[in-house]
Short mmCIF file of C-alpha atoms in Angstrom, two decimals:
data_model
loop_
_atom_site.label_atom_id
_atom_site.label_comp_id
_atom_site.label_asym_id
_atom_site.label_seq_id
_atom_site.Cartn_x
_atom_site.Cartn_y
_atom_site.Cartn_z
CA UNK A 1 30.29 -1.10 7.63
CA UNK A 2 26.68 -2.40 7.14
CA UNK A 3 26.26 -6.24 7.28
CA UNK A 4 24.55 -5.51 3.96
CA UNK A 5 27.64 -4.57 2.89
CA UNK A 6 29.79 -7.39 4.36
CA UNK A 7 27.43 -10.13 2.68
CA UNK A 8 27.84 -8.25 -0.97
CA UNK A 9 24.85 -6.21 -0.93
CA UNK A 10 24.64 -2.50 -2.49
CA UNK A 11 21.05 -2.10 -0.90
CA UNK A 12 19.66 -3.11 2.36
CA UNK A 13 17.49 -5.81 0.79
CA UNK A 14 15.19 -5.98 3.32
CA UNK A 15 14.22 -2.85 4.89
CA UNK A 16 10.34 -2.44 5.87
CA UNK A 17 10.14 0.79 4.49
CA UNK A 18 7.12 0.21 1.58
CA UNK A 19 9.98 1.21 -1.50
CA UNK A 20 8.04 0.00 -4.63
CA UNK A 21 11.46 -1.03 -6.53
CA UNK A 22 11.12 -3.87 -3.81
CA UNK A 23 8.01 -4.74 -3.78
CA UNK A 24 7.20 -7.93 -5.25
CA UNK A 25 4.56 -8.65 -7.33
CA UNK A 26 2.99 -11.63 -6.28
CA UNK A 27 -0.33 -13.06 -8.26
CA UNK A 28 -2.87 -10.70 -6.21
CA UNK A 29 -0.44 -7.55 -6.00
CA UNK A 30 -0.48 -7.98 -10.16
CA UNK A 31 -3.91 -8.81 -10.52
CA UNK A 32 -4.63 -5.76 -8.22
CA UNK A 33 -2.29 -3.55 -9.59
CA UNK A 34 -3.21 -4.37 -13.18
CA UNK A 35 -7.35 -4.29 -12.70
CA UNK A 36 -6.45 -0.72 -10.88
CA UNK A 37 -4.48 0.91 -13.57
CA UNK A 38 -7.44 -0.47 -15.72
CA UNK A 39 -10.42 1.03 -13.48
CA UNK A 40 -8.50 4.50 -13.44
CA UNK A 41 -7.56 4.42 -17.20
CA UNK A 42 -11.26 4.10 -17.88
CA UNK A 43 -12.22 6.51 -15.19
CA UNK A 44 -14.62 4.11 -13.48
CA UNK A 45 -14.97 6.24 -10.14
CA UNK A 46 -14.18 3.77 -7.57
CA UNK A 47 -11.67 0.53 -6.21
CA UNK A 48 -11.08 -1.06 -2.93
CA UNK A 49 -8.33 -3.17 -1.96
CA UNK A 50 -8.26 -4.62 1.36
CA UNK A 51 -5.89 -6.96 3.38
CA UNK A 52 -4.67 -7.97 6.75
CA UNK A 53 -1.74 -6.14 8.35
CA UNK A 54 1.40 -6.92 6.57
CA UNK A 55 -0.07 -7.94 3.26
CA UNK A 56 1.47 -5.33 1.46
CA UNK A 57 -1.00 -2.73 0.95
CA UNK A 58 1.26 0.39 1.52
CA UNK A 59 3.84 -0.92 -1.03
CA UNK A 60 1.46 -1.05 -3.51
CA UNK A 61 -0.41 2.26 -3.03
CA UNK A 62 3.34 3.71 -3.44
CA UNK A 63 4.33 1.22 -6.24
CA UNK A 64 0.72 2.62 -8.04
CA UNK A 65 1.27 5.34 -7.44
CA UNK A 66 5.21 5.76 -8.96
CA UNK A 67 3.24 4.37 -12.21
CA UNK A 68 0.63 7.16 -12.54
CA UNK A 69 3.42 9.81 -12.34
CA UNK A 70 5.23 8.04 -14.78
CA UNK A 71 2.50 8.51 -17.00
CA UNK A 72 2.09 12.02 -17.00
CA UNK A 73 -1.64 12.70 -17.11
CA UNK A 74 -2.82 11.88 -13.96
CA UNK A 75 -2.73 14.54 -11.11
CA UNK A 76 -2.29 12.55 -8.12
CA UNK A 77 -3.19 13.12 -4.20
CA UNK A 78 -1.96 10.26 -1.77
CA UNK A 79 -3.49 10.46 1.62
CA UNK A 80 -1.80 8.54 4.20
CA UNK A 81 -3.22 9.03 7.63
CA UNK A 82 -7.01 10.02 6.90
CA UNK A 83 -8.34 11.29 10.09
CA UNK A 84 -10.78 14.08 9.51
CA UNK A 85 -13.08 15.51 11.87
CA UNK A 86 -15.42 16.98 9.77
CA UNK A 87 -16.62 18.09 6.17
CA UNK A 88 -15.08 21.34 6.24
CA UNK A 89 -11.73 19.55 7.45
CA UNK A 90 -11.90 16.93 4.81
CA UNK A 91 -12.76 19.04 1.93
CA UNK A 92 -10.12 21.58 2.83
CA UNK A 93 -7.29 19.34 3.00
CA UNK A 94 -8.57 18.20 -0.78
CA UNK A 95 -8.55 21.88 -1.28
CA UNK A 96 -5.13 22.49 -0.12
CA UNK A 97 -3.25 18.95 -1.76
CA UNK A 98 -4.88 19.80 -5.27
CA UNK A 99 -3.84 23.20 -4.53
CA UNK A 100 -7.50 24.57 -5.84
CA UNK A 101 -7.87 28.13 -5.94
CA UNK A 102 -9.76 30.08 -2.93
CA UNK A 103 -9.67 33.32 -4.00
CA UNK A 104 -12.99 33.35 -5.76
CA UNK A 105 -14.76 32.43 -2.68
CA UNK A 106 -13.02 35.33 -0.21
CA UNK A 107 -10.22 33.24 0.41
CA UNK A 108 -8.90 30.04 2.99
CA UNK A 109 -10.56 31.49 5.59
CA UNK A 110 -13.86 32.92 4.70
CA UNK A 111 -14.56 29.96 1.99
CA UNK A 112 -17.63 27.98 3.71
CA UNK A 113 -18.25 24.04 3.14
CA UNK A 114 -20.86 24.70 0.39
CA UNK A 115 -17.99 26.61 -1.22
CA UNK A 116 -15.53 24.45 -0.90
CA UNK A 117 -17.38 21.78 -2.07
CA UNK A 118 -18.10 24.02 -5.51
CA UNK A 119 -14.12 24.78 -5.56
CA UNK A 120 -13.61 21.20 -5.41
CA UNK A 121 -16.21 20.54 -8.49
CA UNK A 122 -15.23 23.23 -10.29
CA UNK A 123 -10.96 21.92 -10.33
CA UNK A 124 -12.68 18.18 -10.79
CA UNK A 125 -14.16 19.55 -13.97
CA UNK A 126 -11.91 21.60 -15.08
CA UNK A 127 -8.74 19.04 -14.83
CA UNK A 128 -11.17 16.10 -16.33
CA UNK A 129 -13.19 17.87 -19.21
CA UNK A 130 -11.13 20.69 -20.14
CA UNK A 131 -7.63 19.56 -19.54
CA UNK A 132 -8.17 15.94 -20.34
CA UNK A 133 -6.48 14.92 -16.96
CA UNK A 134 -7.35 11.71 -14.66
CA UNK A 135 -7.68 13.32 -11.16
CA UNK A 136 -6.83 10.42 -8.65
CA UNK A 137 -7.36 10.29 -4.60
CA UNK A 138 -5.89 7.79 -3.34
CA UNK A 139 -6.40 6.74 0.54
CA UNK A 140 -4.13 4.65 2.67
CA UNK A 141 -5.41 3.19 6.09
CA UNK A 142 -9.08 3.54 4.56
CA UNK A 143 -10.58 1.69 7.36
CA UNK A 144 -10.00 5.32 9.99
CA UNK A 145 -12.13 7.12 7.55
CA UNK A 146 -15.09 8.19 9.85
CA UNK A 147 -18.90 8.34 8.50
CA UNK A 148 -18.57 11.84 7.88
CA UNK A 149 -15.47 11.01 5.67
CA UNK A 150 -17.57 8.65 4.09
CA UNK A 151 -20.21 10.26 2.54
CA UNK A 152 -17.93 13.22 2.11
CA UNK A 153 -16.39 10.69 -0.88
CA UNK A 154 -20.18 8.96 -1.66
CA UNK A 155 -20.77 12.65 -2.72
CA UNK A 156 -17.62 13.91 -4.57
CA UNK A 157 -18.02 10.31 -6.52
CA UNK A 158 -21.03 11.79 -7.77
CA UNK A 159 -19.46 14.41 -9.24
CA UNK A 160 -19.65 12.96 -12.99
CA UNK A 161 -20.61 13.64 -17.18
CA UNK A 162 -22.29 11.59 -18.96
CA UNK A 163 -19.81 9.14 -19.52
CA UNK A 164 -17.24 9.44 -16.74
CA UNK A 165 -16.45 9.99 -13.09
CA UNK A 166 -14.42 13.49 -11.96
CA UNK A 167 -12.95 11.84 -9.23
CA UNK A 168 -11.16 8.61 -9.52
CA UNK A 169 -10.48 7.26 -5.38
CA UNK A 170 -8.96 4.26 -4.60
CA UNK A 171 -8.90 2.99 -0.77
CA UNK A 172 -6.30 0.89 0.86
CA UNK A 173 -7.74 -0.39 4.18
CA UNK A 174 -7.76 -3.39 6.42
CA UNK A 175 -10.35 -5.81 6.64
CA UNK A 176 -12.69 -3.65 8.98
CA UNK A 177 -13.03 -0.93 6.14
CA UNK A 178 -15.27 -3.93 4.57
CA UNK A 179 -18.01 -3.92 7.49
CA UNK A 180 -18.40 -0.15 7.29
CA UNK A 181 -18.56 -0.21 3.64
CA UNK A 182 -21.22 -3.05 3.85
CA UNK A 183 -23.15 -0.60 6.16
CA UNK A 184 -23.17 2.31 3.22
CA UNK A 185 -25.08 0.83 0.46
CA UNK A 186 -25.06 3.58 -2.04
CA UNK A 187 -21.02 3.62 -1.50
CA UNK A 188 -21.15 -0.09 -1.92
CA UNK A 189 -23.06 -0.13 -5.29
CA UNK A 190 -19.93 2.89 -6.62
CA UNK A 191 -17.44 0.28 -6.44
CA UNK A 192 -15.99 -0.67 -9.47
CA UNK A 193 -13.35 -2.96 -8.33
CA UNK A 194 -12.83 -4.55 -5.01
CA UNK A 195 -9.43 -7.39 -4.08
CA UNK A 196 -8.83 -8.98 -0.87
CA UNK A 197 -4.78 -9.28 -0.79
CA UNK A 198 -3.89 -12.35 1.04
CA UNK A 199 -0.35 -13.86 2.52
CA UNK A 200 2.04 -15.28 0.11
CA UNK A 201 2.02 -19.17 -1.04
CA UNK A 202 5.74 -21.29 -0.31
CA UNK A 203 7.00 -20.62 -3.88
CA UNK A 204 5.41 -16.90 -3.84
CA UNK A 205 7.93 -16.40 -0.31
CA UNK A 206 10.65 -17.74 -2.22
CA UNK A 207 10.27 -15.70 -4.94
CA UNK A 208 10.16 -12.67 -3.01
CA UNK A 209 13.15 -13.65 -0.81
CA UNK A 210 15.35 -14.11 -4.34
CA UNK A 211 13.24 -11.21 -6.22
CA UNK A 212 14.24 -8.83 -3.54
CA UNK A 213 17.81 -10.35 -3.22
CA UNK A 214 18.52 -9.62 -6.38
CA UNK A 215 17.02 -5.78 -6.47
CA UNK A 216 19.44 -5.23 -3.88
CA UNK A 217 22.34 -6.07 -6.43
CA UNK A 218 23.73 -9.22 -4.41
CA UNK A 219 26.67 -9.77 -5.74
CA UNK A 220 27.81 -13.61 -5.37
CA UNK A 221 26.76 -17.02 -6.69
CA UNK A 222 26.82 -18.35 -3.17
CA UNK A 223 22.92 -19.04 -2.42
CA UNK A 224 22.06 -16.93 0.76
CA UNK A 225 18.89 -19.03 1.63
CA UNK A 226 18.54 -22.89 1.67
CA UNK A 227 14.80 -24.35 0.76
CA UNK A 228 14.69 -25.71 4.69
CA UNK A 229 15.45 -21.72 5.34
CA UNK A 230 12.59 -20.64 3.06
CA UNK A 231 10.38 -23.15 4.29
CA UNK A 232 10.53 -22.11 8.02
CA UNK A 233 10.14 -18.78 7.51
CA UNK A 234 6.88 -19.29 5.63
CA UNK A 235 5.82 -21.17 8.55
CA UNK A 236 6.56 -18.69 11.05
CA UNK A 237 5.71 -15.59 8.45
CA UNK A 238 2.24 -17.45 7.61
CA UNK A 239 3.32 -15.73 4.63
CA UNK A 240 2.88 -12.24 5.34
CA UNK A 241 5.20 -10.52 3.12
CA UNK A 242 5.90 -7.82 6.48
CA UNK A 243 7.12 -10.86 8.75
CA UNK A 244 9.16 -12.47 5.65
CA UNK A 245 10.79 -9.21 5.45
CA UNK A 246 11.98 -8.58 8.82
CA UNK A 247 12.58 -12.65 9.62
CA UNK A 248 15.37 -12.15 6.30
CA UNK A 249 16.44 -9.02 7.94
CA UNK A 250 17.25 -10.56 11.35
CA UNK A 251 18.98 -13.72 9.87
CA UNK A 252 20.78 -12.06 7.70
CA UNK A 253 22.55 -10.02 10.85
CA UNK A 254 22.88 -13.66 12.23
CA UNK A 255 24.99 -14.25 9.36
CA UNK A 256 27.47 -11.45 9.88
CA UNK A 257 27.58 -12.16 13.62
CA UNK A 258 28.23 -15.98 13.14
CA UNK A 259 30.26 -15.51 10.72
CA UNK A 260 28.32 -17.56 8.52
CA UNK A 261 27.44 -17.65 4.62
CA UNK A 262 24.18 -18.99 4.07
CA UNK A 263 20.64 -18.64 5.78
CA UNK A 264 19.36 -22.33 6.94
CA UNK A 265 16.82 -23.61 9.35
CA UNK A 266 19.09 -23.40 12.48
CA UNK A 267 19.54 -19.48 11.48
CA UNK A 268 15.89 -19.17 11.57
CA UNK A 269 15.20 -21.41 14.53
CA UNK A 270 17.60 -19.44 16.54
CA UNK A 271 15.71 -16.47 15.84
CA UNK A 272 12.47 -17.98 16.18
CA UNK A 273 13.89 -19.29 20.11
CA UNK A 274 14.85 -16.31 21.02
CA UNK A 275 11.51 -14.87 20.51
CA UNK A 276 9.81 -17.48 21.71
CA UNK A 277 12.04 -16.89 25.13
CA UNK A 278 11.43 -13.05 25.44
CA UNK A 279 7.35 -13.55 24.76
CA UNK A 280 7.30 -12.38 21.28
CA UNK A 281 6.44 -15.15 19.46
CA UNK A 282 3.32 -18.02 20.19
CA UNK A 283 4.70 -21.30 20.81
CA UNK A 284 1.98 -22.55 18.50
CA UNK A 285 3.34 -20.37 15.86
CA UNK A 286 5.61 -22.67 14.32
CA UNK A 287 4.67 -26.19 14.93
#
């Protein structure tokens, strides 16, 4: 049986895979999440949202983008990992995700950049104008896009009417994505919105701890953290909601093994030794 199980879980409450029913929503991640929805609503072109490892970035891409499908008219592209080596490669893997005809241009493998790049204009416009869609690329791990990336999207963000943008992009990416932005001005001056997410407050890591308790159906009146609990693990955390997560995971298996029924600060400092003894942890860490 899971130790989930054996403390009166239905879930595992805290696994580290990014699952947006347990993210919580913490003042940035709703400010972001909220100005976001706004920027793409309005089709403003494009937001950046940066933040250390650990800050919850993922999540929230996955948690946006579980809204925009709920909403129906928004064709969405998520790219996770984007490592291109060149325009050709970039566009066709835009090409290929949107699923944007080739035919008219001899095919995959006879269309040439230039095409592509018309393919690409021709679906924004057609989706945007025509159908009355919101066509949204959204990019995870922004800071590994390389220059050629880079002005790849400076150009499709051009793409426009009038009175709106084709392309709507959003970029996830940690801090570094900021000094290569800085370096692009006319992709600086497209931003429409920009956040910095940053670790979680005391009260904001208790309220995750009990927010993500309680998504996991716990099912007992018998609180599973004490405050002197909560408070050491924001120490040790710094309040990255990452190291919360797998600090809660790890003392809750301390539970099952010791037989015990609530998390306090021996629990933690247990865990927090033992790391400290095998040379995970820096001594200066939690004092």
């Amino acid at each position: 049986m899971s130790y989930y199980r054996i403390l009166g879980f239905e879930k595992e409450p805290f696994s580290t895979s990014p699952d947006p029913e347990f993210l919580y929503l913490a003042q940035g991640h709703q400010s972001t999440m909220t100005n976001v929805l706004i920027e793409l609503r309005l089709r403003r072109g494009l937001s950046v949202v940066l933040g250390d490892v650990g800050t919850g970035k993922t999540t929230l891409s996955r948690k946006l983008i579980q809204a925009l499908r709920e909403r129906g008219d928004f064709i969405v592209h998520y790219v996770l990992d984007p490592c291109f080596e060149n325009e050709y490669e970039f566009l066709y893997s835009l090409v290929r995700n949107f699923a944007i005809n080739l035919e008219p241009y001899g095919g995959p493998g006879r269309a040439s950049v230039l095409d592509l790049k018309e393919a690409v204009e021709k679906f924004l416009y057609e989706k945007t104008v025509i159908g009355n869609s919101t066509v949204v690329l959204i990019v995870d791990e922004a800071q590994k896009l390389n220059d050629v990336s880079m002005e790849m999207l400076r150009v499709i963000l051009n793409y426009e009417t009038n009175d709106t943008k084709l392309l709507q992009l959003v970029l996830f990416g940690q801090l570094e994505l900021h000094s290569k932005i800085i370096k692009i001005p006319n992709f600086l001056d497209r931003i429409s919105f920009k956040y910095t997410l940053n670790p979680l407050s005391l009260s904001e890591t208790r309220e995750m701890i009990l927010f993500r308790i309680k998504q996991a159906n716990y099912c007992s009146n018998v609180p599973l953290f004490r405050d002197d609990a909560i408070e050491m693990i924001h120490k040790i955390s710094q309040g990255y909601p990452r190291k919360i997560t797998m600090l809660c995971h790890r003392a809750l298996k301390q539970l099952v093994m010791k037989r015990k029924w609530a998390v306090d600060e021996e629990v933690v400092g247990e865990i927090v030794s033992e790391d400290m003894r095998a040379g995970w942890l820096n001594q200066t860490t939690h004092h």
